[in-house]
Coordinates of C-alpha atoms and ligand atoms in Angstrom, one line a residue:
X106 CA 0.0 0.0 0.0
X107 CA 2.9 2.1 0.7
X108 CA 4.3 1.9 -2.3
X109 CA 0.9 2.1 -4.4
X110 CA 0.2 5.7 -2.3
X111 CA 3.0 6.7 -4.1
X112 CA 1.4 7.1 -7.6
X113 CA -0.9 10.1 -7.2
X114 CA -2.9 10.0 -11.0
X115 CA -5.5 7.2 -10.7
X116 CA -4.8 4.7 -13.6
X117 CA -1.3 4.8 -12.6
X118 CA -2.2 3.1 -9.4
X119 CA -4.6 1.1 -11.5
X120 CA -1.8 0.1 -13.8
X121 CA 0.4 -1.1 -10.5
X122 CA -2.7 -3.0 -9.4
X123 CA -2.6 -4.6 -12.8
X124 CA 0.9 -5.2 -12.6
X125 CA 0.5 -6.7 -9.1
X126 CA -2.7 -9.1 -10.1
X127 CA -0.5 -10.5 -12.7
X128 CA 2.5 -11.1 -10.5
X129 CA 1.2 -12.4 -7.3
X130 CA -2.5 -12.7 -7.2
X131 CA -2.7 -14.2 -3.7
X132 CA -1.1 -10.5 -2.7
X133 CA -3.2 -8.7 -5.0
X134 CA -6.6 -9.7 -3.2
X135 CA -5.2 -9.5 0.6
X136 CA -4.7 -5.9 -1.0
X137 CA -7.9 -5.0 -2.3
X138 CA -9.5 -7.1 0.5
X139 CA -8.0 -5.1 3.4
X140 CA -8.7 -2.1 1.8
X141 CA -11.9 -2.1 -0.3
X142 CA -12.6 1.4 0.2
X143 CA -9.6 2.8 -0.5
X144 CA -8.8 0.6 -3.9
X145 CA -12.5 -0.8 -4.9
X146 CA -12.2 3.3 -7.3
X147 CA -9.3 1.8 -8.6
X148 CA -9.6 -1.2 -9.8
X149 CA -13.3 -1.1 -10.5
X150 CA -15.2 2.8 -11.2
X151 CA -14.2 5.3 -11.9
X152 CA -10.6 4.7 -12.8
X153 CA -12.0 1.2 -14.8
X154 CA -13.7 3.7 -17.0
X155 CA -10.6 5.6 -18.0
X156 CA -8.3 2.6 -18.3
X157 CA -10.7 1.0 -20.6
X158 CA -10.3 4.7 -22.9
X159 CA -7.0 4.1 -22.8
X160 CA -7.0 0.1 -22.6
X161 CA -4.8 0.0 -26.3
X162 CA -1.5 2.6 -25.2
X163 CA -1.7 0.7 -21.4
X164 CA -1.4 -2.3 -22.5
X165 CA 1.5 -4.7 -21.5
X166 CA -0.1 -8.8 -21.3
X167 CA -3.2 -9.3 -22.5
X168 CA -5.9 -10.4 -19.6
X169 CA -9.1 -12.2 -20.0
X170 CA -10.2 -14.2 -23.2
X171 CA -11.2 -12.8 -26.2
X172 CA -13.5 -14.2 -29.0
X173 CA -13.6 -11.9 -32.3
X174 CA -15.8 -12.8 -35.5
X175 CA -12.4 -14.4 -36.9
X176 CA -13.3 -17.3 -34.5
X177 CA -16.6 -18.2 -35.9
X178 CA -17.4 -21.9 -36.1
X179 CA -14.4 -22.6 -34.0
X180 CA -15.4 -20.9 -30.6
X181 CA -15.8 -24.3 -28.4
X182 CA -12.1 -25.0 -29.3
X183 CA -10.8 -21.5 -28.5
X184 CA -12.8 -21.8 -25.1
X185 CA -10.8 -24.6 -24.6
X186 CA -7.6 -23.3 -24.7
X187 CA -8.1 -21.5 -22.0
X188 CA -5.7 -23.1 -19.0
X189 CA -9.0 -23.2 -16.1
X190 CA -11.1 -26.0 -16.9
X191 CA -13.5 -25.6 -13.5
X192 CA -15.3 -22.1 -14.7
X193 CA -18.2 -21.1 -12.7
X194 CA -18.6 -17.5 -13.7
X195 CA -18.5 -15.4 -16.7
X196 CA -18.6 -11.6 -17.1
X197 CA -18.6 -10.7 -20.6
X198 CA -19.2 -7.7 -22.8
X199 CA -18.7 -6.8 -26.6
X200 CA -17.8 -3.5 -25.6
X201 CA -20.8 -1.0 -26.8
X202 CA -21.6 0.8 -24.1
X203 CA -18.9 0.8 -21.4
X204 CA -20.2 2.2 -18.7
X205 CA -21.5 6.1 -20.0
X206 CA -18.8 6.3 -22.0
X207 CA -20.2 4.7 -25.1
X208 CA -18.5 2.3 -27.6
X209 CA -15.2 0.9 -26.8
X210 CA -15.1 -1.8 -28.9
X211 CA -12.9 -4.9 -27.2
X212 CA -11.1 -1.8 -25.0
X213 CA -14.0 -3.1 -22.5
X214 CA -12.0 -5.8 -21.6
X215 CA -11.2 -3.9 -18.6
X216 CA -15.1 -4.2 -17.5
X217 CA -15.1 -7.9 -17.5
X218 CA -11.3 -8.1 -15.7
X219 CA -12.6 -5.6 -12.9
X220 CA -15.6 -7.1 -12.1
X221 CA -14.2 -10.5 -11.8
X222 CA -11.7 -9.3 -9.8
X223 CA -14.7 -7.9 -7.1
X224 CA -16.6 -11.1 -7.6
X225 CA -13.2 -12.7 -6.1
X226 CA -12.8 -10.1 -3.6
X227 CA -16.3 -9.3 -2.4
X228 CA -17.8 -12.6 -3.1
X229 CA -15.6 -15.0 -2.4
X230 CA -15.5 -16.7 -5.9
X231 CA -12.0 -18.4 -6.4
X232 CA -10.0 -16.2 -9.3
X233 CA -9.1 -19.5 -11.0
X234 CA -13.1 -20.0 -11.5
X235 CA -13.7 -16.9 -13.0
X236 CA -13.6 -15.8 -17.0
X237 CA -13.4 -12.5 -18.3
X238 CA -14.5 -12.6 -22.0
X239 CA -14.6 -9.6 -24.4
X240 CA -16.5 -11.0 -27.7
X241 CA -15.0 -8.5 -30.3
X242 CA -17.5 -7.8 -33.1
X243 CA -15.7 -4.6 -34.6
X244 CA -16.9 -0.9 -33.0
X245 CA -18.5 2.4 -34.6
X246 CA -16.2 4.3 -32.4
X247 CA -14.3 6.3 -35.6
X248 CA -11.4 7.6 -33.4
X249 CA -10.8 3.6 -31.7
X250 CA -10.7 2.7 -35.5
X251 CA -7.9 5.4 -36.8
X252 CA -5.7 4.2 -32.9
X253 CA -2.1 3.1 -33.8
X254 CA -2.5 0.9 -30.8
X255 CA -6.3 0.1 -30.3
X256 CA -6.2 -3.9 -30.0
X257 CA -9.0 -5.0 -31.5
X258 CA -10.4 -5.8 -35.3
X259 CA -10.5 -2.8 -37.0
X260 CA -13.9 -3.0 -38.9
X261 CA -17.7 -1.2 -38.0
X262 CA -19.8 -3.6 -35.8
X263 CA -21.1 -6.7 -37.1
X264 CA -25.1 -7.0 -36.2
X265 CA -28.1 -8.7 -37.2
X266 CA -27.6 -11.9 -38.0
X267 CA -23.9 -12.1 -38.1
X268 CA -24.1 -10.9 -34.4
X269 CA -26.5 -13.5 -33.4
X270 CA -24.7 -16.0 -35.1
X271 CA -21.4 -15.6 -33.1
X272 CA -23.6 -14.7 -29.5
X273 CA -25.6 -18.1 -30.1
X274 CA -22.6 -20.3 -31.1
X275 CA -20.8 -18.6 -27.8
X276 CA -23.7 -19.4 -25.7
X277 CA -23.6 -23.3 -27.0
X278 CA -20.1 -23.3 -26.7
X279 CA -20.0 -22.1 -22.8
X280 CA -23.4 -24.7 -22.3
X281 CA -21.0 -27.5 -23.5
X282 CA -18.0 -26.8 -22.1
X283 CA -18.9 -25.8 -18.3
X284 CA -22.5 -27.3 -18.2
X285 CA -25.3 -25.6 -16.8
X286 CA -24.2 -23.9 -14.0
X287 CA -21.9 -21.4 -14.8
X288 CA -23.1 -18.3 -14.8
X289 CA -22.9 -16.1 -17.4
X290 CA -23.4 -12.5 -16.6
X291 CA -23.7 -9.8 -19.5
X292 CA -22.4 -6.7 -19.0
X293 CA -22.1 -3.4 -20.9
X294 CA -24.2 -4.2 -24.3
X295 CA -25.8 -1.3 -26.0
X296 CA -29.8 -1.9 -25.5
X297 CA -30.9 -3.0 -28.0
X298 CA -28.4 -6.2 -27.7
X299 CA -28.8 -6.4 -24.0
X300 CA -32.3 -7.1 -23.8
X301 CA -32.9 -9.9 -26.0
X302 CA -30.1 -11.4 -25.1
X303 CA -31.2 -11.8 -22.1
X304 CA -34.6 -12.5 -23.1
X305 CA -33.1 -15.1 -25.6
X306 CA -30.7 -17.1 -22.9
X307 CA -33.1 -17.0 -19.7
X308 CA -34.9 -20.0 -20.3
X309 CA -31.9 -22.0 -21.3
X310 CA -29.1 -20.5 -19.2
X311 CA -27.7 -19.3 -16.2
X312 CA -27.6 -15.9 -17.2
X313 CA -28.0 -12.3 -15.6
X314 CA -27.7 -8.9 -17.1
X315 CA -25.8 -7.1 -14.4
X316 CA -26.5 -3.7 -16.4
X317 CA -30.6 -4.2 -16.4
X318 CA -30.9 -6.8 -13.1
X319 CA -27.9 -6.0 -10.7
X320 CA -28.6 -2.1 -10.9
X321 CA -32.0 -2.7 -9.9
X322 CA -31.7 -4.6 -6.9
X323 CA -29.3 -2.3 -5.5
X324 CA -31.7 0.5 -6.1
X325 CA -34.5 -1.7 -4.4
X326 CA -32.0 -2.1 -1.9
X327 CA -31.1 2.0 -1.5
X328 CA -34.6 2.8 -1.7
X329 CA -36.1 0.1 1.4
X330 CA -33.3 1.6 3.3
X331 CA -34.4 5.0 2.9
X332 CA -37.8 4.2 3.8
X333 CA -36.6 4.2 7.1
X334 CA -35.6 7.9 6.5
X335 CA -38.9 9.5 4.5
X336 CA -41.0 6.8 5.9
X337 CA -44.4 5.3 3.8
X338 CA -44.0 2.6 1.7
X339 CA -42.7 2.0 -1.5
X340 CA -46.2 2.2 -2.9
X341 CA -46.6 5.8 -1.6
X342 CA -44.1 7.1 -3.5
X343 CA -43.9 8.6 -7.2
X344 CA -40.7 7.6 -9.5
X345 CA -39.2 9.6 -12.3
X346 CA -36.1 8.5 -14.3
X347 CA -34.5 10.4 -16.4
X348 CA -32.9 7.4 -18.6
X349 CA -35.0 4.6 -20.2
X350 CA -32.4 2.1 -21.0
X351 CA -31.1 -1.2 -19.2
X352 CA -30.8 0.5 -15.7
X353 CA -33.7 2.9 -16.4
X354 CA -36.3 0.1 -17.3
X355 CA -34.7 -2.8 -15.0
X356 CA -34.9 -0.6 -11.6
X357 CA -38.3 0.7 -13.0
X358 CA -39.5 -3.4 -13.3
X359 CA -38.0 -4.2 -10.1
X360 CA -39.7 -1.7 -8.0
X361 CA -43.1 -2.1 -9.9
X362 CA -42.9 -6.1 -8.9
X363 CA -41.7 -5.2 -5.7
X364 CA -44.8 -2.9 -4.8
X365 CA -46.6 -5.3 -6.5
X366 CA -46.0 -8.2 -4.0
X367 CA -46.4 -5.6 -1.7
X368 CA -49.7 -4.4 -2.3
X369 CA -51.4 -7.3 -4.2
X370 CA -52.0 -4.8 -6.7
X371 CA -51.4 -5.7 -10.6
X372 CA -48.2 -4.9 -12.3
X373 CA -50.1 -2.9 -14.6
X374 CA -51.0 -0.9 -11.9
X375 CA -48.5 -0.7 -9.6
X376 CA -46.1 0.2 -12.8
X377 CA -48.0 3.7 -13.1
X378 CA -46.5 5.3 -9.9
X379 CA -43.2 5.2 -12.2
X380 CA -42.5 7.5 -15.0
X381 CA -39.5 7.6 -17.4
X382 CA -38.0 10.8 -19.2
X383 CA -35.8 10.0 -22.4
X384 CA -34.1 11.9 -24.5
X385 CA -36.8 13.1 -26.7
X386 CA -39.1 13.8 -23.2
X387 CA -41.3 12.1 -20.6
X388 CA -42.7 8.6 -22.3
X389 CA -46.1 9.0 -22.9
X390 CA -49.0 6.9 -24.6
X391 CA -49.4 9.3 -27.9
X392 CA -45.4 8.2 -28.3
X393 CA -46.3 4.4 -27.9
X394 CA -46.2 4.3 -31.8
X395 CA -42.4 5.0 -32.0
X396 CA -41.3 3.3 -28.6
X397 CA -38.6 0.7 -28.5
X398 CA -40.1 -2.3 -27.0
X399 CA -38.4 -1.9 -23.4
X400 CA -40.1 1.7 -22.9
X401 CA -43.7 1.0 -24.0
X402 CA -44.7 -0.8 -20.4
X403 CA -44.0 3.0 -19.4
X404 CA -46.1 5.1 -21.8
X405 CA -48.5 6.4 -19.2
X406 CA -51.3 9.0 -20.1
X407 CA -49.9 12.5 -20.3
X408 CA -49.5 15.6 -22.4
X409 CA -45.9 15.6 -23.6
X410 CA -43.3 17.1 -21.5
X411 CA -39.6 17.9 -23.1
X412 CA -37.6 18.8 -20.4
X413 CA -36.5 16.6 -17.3
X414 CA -37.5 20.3 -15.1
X415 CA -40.7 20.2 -16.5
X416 CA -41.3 16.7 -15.7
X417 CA -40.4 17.0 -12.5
X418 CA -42.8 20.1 -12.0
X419 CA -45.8 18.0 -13.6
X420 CA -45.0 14.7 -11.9
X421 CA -43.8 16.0 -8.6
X422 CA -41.7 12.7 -7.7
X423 CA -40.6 11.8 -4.6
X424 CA -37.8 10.2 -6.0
X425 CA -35.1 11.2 -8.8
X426 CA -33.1 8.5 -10.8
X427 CA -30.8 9.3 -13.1
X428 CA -29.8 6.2 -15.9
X429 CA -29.4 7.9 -18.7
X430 CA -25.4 7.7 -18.9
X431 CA -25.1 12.0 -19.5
X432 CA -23.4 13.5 -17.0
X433 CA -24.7 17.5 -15.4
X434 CA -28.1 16.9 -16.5
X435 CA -29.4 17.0 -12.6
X436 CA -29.3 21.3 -12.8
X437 CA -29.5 23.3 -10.1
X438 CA -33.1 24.0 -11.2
X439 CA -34.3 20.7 -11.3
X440 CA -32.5 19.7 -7.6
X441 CA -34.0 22.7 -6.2
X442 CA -37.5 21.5 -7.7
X443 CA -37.3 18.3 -6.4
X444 CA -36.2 20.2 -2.7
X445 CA -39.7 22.4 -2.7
X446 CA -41.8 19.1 -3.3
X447 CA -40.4 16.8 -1.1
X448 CA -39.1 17.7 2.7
X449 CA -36.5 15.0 2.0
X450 CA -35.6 14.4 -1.4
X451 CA -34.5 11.4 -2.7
X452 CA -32.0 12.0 -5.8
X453 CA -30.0 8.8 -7.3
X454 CA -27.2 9.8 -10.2
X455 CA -26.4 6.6 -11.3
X456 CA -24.5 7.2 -14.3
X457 CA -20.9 6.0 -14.3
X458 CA -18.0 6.9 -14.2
X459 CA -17.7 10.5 -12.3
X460 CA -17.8 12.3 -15.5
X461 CA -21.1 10.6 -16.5
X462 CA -23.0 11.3 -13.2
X463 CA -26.2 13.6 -13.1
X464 CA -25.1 15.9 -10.5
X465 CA -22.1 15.8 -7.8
X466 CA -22.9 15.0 -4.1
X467 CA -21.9 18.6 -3.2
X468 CA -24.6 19.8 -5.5
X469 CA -27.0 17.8 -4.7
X470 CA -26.7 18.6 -1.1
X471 CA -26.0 22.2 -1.6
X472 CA -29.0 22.8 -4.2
X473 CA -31.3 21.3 -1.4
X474 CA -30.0 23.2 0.9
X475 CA -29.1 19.5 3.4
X476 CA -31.9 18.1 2.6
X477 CA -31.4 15.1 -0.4
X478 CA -31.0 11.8 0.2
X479 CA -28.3 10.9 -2.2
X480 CA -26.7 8.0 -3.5
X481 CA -24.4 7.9 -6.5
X482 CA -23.3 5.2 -9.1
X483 CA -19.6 6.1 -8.6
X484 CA -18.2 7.0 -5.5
X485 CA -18.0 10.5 -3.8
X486 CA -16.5 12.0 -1.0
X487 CA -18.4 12.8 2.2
X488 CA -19.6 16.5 1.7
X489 CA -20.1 19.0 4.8
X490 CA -22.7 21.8 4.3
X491 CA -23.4 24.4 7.1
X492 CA -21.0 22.1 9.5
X493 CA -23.2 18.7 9.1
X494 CA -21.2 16.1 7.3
X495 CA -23.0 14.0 4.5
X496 CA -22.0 10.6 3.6
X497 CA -22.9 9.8 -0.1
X498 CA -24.1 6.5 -0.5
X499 CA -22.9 4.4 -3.7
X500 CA -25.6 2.9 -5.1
X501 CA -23.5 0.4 -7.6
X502 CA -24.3 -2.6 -8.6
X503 CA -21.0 -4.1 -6.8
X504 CA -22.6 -4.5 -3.9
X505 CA -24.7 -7.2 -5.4
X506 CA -23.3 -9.1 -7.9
X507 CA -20.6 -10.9 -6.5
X508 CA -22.8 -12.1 -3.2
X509 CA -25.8 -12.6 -5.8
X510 CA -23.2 -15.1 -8.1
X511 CA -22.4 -16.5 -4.7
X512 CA -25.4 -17.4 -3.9
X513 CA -26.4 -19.1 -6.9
X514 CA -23.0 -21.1 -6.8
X515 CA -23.5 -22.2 -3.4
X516 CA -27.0 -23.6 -4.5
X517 CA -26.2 -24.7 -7.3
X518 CA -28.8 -23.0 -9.4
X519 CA -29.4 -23.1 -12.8
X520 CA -31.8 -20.4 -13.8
X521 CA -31.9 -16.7 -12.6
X522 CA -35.6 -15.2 -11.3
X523 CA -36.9 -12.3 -10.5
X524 CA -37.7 -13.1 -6.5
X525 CA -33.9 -13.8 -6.0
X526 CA -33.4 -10.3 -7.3
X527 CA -35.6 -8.7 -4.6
X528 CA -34.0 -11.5 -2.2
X529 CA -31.0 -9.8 -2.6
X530 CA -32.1 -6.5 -2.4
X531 CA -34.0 -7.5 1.1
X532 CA -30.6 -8.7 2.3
X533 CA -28.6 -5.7 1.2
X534 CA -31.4 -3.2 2.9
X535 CA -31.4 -5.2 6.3
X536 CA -27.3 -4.5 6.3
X537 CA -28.1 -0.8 6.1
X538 CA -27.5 0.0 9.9
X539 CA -29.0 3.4 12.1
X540 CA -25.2 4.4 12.5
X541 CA -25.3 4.5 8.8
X542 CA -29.2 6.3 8.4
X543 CA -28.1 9.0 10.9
X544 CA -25.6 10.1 8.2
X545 CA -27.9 9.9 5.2
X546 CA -26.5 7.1 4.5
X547 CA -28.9 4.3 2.6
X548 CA -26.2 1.5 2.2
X549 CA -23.8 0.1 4.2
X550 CA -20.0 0.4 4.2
X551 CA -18.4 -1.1 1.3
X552 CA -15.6 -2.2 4.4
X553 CA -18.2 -5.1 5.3
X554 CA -19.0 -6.2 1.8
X555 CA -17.7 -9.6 2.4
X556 CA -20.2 -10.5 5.4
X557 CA -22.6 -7.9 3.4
X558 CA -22.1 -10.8 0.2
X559 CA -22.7 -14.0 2.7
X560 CA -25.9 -13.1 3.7
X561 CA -27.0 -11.7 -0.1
X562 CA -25.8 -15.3 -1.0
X563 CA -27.3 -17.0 1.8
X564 CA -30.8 -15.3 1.0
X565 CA -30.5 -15.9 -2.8
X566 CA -30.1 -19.6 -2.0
X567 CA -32.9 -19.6 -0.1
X568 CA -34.9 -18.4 -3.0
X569 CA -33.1 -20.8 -5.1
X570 CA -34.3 -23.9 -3.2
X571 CA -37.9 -22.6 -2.3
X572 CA -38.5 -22.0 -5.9
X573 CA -36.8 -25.8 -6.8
X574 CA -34.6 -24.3 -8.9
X575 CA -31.0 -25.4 -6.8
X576 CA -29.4 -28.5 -7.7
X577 CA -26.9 -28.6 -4.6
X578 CA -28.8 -31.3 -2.7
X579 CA -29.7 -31.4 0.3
X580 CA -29.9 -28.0 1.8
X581 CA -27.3 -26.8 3.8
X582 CA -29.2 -26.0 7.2
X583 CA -27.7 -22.4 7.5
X584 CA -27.0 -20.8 4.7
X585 CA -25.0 -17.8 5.7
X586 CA -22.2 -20.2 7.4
X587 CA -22.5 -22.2 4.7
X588 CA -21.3 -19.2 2.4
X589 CA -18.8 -18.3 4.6
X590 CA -17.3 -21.6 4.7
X591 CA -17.1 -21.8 0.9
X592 CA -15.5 -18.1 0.3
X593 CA -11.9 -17.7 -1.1
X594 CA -9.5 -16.2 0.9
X595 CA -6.0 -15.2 -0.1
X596 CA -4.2 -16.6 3.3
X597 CA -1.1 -17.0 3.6
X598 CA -0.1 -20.4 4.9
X599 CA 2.0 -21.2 7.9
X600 CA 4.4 -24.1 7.3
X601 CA 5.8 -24.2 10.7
Ligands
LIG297 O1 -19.5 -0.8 -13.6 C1 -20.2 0.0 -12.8 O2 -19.6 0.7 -12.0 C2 -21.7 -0.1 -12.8 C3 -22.1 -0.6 -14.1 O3 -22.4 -1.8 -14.3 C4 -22.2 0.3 -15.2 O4 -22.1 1.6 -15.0 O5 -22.4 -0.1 -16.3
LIG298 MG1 -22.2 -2.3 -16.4

């Protein structure tokens, strides 16, 4: 640590990090173990973000597997070269929307590395069973193309059925060769990939779209914590998004089926306390016409609206979330709208990395003058306004993934449902202590994650088996031990 403190620019500590995985993995997750909150921005957001911009003049050994359209029709071989045999998860991306920062083509290797490397640390999955894959299709992204040292083919995107083709005989291939419980989590596709492939592979595969599921059950999470802090429940509260994509959509669906079990109330209905704003202006039914298919379940009745202010004035919701992957686009206006509706304001800026997000934590505490509830996708400092000192929450899907693949390991599942989503999202919320509420805070410290990741696993496995869908027979009687007992630590044996 002493010698990492030394680099003072971000990706060169990332780099060193890098460096240090390579060379002696054991030390590299004692590091980021013992000191999540200090290194969990390096290795994983923000810096991630940045070293995947400048993945091609950074690189030194390549990490992770990669599987271009020059490996069509021989994918199952090149999946075998790989020196693991025992895989149980997979995070891969093709690169199209890395983070908010677009198309990165198979630069997003760094997306796939980093999260594996936090399902190792903050779940407990052993590194030698995890597989970063980077399927490399080509990218649109012009200035990528004309890099001297960008690493990947050097043609526009393949799609329709050329894309399929090569997704399909990847998902066959990974069937075959690790059976039918390795997970396979998809992350970083442009919509209109992400959703049918997950659509596609959920009846046949373990497969979860961290972008669309994982971001949503942390939201769930944030927002049952903060309950405790506005009070009502979910159901007496009004949602409005600005962002209709993966995240948008997915923590939209997830709160509508949560209020839903809730309230016994249809989805139908209980979807209509939740309203989304994209870039051409609040969804609405007179736009249902020229809606991708994703946003049409949101195309309430309403005059059109533009602007996010305006929506907020004519919707007055309770609770602000930002998806929409374009940074600044929280104003002061629209805070300090959201601050004369609601006595406590509850604003989420969950587009990543820093650059991306819809308003700082300084401005959204400032603009509310101390009164928002925020929680960010990437981290920020704690912020003091008129000598009270605000701890922003980070609501990022880290702190559910790698205790949600857990769980699913541990059980031995071999499909993905919606109740193990809110499972998890029960389990993060009860982690949120009152030490942590009386700051503002709705989520717990990232320096627990590892217990915080035993009992998401634990509760996910208890999902798993109550719906029959776990193969690891017979139950384990307690679950949360049992996850303990089968998490990876990097000890360092004593041979006297
Ligand atoms: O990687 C992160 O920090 C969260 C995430 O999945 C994204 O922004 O796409
Ligand atoms: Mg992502």
């Amino acid at each position: 640590m002493h010698n990492l403190r030394q680099y003072e620019v971000p990706l060169q500590r990332y780099m060193a990090m890098m460096d240090l995985q390579e060379r002696n993995e054991r030390l590299f997750y004692k590091l980021l173990i013992d000191n999540v909150e200090e290194l969990l921005p390096v290795v994983y957001t923000p810096t991630v973000g940045e070293a995947c911009q400048k993945y091609g003049s950074i690189f030194r050994r390549p990490q992770g597997l990669y599987i271009s359209l020059k490996e069509k029709g021989k994918i199952l071989e090149v999946l075998k070269n790989w020196p693991e045999r025992n895989i149980q998860v997979i995070v891969v991306t093709d690169g199209e929307r890395i983070l908010g920062l677009g198309d990165l083509g198979c630069q997003g290797m760094g997306i796939p590395v980093g999260k594996l490397s936090l399902y190792t640390a903050l779940g407990g999955l052993r590194p030698s069973a995890c597989l970063p894959v980077t399927i490399d299709v080509g990218t649109n992204n012009g200035k990528l193309l004309n890099d001297e040292f960008y690493i990947g083919l050097r043609q526009r995107r393949a799609t329709g059925q050329e894309y399929a083709e090569l997704l399909d005989e990847f998902m066959t291939a990974v069937k075959k060769n690790y059976g039918e419980k390795v997970i396979v989590q998809f992350e970083d596709f442009a919509n209109h990939n992400a959703f049918e492939l997950l659509a596609k592979y959920s009846p046949t595969h373990l497969v979860f779209n961290d972008d669309i599921q994982g971001t949503a059950s942390v939201v769930l999470a944030g927002l049952l914590a903060a309950l405790k802090l506005v009070g009502g429940t979910l159901a007496d509260h009004t949602f409005l998004f600005l962002g209709a994509g993966e995240a948008g959509t997915g923590i939209a669906e997830l709160i509508a089926l949560e209020i839903s079990k809730q309230t016994n109330a249809p989805l139908e209905e209980t979807r209509k306390k939740i309203w989304l704003v994209d870039s051409k202006g609040l969804i609405v039914s007179s736009r249902k016409g020229s809606l991708q298919h994703f946003k049409k379940p949101w195309a309430h009745d309403h005059e059109p609206i533009k602007g996010l202010l305006d929506a907020v004035k004519a919707i007055k919701p309770t609770v602000l979330i930002g998806s929409s992957g374009v940074g600044k686009t929280f104003t002061k206006e629209v805070v300090e709208a959201m601050a004369s509706i609601n006595e406590k304001p509850l604003i989420l800026a969950l587009s990543n990395p820093t650059s991306q997000s819809e308003c700082t934590a300084e401005e959204a505490y400032t603009w509310s003058e101390g009164r928002a509830i925020f929680a960010s996708g990437s981290p920020f400092d704690p912020v003091e306004y008129n000598s009270r000192v605000f701890v922003p929450g980070q609501a990022n899907n880290a702190y559910i993934f790698p205790g949600f693949g857990l769980g699913l390991v541990i059980s031995g599942a071999i499909r993905v449902h919606d109740d193990m989503l809110l499972a998890a999202s029960e389990a993060l919320a009860e982690q949120v202590k009152q030490e942590n509420l009386d700051k503002v805070l709705i989520y717990p410290p990232f320096s627990n994650i590892r217990k915080i990741s035993a009992n998401i696993a634990a509760k996910v496995a208890a999902k798993a088996y109550e719906l029959g869908l776990a193969s690891r027979l017979p139950r384990p009687k307690d679950l949360v031990k049992y996850a303990e007992s089968c998490m990876y630590s990097p000890l360092y044996r004593s041979y006297r």
